[in-house]
Backbone as a ProteinNet text record, in pm:
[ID]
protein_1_A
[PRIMARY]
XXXXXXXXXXXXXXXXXXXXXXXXXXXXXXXXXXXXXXXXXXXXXXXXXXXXXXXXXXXXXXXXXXXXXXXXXXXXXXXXXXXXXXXXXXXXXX
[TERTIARY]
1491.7	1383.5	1442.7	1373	1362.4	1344.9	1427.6	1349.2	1407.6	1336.9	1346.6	1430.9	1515.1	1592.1	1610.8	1532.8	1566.1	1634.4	1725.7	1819.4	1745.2	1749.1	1694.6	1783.3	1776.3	1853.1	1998.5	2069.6	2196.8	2248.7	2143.1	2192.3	2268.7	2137.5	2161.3	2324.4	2356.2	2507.5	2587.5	2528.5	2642.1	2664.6	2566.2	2555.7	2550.7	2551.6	2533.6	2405.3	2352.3	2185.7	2097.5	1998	1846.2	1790.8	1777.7	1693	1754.3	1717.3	1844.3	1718.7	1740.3	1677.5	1761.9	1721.7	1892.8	1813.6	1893.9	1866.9	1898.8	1803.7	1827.9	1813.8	1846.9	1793.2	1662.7	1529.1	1450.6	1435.2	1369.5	1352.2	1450	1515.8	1638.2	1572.6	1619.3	1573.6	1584.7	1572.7	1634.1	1776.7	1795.3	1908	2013.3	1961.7	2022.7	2087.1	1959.3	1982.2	2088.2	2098.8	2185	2343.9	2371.8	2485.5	2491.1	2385.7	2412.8	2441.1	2404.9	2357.2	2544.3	2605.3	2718.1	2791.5	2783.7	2911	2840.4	2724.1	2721.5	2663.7	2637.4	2582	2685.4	2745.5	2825.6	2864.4	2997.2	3070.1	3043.2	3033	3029.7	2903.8	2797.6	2663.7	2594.6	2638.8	2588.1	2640.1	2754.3	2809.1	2743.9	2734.4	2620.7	2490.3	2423.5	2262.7	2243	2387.6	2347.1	2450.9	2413.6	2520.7	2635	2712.8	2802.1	2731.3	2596.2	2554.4	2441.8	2453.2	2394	2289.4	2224.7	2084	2074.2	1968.4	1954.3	1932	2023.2	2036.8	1921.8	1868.4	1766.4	1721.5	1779.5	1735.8	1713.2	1741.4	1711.5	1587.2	1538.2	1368.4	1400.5	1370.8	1378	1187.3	1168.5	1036.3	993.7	935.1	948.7	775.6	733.7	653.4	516	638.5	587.6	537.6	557.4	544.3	680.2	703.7	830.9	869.7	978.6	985.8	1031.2	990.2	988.4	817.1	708.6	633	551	678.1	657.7	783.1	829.7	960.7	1119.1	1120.4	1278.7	1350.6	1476.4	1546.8	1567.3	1441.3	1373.1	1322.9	1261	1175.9	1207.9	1113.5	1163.2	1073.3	1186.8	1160.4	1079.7	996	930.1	943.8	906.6	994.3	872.9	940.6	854.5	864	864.9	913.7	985.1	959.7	1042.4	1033.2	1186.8	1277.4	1289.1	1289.9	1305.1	1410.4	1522.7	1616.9	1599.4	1503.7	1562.6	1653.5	1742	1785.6	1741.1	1837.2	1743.5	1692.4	1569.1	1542.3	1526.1	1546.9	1575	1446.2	1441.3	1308.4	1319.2	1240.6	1242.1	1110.7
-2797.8	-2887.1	-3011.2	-3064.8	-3195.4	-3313.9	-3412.3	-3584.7	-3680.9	-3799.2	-3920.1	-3972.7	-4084.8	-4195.7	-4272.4	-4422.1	-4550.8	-4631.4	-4748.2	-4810.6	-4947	-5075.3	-5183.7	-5294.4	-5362.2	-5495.8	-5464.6	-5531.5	-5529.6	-5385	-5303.7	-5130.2	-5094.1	-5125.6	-5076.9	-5129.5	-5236.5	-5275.1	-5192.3	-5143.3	-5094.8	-4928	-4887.9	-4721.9	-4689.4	-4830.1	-4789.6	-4728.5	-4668.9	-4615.5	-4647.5	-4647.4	-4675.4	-4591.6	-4477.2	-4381.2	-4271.8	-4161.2	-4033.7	-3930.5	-3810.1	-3666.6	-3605.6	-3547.2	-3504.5	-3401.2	-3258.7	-3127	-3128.8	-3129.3	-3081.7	-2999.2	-2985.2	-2826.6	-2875.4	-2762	-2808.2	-2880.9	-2899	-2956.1	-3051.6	-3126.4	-3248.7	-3390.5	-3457.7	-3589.1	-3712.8	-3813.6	-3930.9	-3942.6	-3932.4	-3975.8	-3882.7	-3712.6	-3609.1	-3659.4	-3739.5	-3797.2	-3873.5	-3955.6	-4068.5	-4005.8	-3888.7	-3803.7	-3764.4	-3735.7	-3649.1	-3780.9	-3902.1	-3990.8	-4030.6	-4031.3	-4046.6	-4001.9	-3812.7	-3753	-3735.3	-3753.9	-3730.4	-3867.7	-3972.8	-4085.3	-4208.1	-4258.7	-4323.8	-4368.7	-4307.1	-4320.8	-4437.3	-4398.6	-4485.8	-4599	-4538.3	-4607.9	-4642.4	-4519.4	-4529.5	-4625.8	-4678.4	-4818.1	-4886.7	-4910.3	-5041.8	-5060	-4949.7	-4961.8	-4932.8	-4894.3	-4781.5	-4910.7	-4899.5	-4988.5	-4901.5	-4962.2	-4861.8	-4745.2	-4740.5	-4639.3	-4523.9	-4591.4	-4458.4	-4489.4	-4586.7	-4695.2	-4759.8	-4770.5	-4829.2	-5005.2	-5091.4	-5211.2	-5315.3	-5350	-5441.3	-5496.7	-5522.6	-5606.6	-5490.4	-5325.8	-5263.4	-5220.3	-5141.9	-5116.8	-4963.3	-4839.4	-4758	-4726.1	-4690.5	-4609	-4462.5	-4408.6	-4248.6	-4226.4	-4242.7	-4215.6	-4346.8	-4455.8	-4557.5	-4633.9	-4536.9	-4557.2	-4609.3	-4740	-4771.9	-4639.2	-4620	-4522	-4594	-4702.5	-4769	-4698.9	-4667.5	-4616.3	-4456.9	-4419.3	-4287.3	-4242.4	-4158	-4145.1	-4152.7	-4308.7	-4327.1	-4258.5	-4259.2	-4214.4	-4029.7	-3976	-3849.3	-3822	-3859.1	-3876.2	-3742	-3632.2	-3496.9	-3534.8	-3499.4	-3524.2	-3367.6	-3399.7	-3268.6	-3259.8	-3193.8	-3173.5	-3272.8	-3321.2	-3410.2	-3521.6	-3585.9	-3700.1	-3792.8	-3918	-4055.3	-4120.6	-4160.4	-4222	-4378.6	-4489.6	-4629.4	-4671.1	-4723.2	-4802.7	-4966.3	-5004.5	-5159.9	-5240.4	-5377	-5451.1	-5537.4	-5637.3	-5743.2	-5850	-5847.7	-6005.4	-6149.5	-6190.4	-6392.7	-6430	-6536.1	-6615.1	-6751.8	-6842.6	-6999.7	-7023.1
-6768.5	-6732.9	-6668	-6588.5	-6517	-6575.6	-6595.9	-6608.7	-6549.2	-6529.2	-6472.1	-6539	-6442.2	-6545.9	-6484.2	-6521.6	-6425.7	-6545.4	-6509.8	-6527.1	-6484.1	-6539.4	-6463.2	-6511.5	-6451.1	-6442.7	-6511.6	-6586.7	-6615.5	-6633.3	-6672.3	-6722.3	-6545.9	-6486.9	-6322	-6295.9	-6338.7	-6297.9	-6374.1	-6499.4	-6521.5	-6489.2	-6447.3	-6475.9	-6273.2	-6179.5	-6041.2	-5986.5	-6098.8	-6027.6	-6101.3	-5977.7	-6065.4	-6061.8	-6032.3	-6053.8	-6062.1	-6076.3	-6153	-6132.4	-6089.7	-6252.1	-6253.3	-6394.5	-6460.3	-6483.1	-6494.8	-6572.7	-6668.2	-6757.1	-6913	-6977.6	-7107.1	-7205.5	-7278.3	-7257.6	-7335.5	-7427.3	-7459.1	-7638.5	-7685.9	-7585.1	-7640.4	-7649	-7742.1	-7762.1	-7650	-7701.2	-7632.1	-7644.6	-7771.8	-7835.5	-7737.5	-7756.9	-7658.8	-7517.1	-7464.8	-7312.1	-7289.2	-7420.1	-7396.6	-7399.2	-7490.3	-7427.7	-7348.8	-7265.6	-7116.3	-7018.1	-7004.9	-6975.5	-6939	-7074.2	-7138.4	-7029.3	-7013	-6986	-6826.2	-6753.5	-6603.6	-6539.7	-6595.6	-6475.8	-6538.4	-6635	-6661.8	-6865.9	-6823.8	-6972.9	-6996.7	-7174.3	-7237.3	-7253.7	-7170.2	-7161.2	-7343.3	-7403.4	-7532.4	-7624.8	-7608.4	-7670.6	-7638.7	-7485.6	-7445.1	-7536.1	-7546.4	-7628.4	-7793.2	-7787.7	-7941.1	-8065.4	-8134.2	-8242.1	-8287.5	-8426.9	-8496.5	-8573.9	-8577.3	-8686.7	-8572.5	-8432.7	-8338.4	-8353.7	-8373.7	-8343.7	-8240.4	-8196.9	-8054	-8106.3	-8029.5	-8079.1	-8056.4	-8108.9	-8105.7	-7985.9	-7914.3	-7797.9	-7665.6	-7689.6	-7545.5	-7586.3	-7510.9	-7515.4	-7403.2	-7472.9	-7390.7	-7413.9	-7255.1	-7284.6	-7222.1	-7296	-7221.9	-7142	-7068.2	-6996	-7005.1	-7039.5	-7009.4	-7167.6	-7264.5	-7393.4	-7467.2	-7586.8	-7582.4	-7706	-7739.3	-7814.2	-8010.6	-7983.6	-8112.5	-8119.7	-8065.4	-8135.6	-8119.8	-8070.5	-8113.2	-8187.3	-8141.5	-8256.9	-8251.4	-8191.3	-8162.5	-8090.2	-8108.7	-8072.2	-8130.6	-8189.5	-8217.2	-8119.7	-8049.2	-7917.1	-7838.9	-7852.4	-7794.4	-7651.6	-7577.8	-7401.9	-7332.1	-7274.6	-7154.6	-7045.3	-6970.7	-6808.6	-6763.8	-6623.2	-6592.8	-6633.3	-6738.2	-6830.1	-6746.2	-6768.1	-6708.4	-6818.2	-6827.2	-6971.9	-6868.6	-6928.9	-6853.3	-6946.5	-6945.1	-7018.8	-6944.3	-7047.7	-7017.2	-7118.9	-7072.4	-7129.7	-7205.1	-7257.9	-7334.1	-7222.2	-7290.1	-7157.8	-7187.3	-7094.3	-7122	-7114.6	-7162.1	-7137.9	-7190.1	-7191.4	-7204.7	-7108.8
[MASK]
++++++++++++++++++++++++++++++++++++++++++++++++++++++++++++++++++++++++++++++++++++++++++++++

């Protein structure tokens, strides 16, 4: 199956693209993505977002079809073809 993957602001610097589709294996999570994410658009992306315990760190906000996945089911979050995953950063404000 097919999905989307945009990158925005600081992610985009670090991963070089903003937009992606990646082939995947059915039925894989977010969490799944973020290994594929890992080993074909840029190593080591999952340190950037994930903590020491493989939690997504407080301040990124991924959303899967525009939904954040703090309320559906995390980084459980089973992906469908078609699907657009958004990784954003933390953002500033004042």
């Amino acid at each position: 199956m097919k999905v989307q993957v945009k990158f925005l602001a600081s992610l985009y610097d670090i991963t070089k693209v903003l937009k992606t589709e990646l082939n995947v294996p059915d039925g894989i999570t977010v969490k799944d993505l973020i290994v594929i994410i890992d080993k074909s658009v840029s190593p080591n992306f999952s340190k950037v977002i994930l903590d020491d315990n493989s939690k997504l760190k407080d301040q990124y906000v991924i959303l899967v079809n525009g939904r954040s996945v703090d309320f559906l089911n995390g980084l459980s979050t089973k992906l469908s073809n078609g699907d657009e995953v958004v990784f954003l950063p933390p953002a500033g404000g004042g």
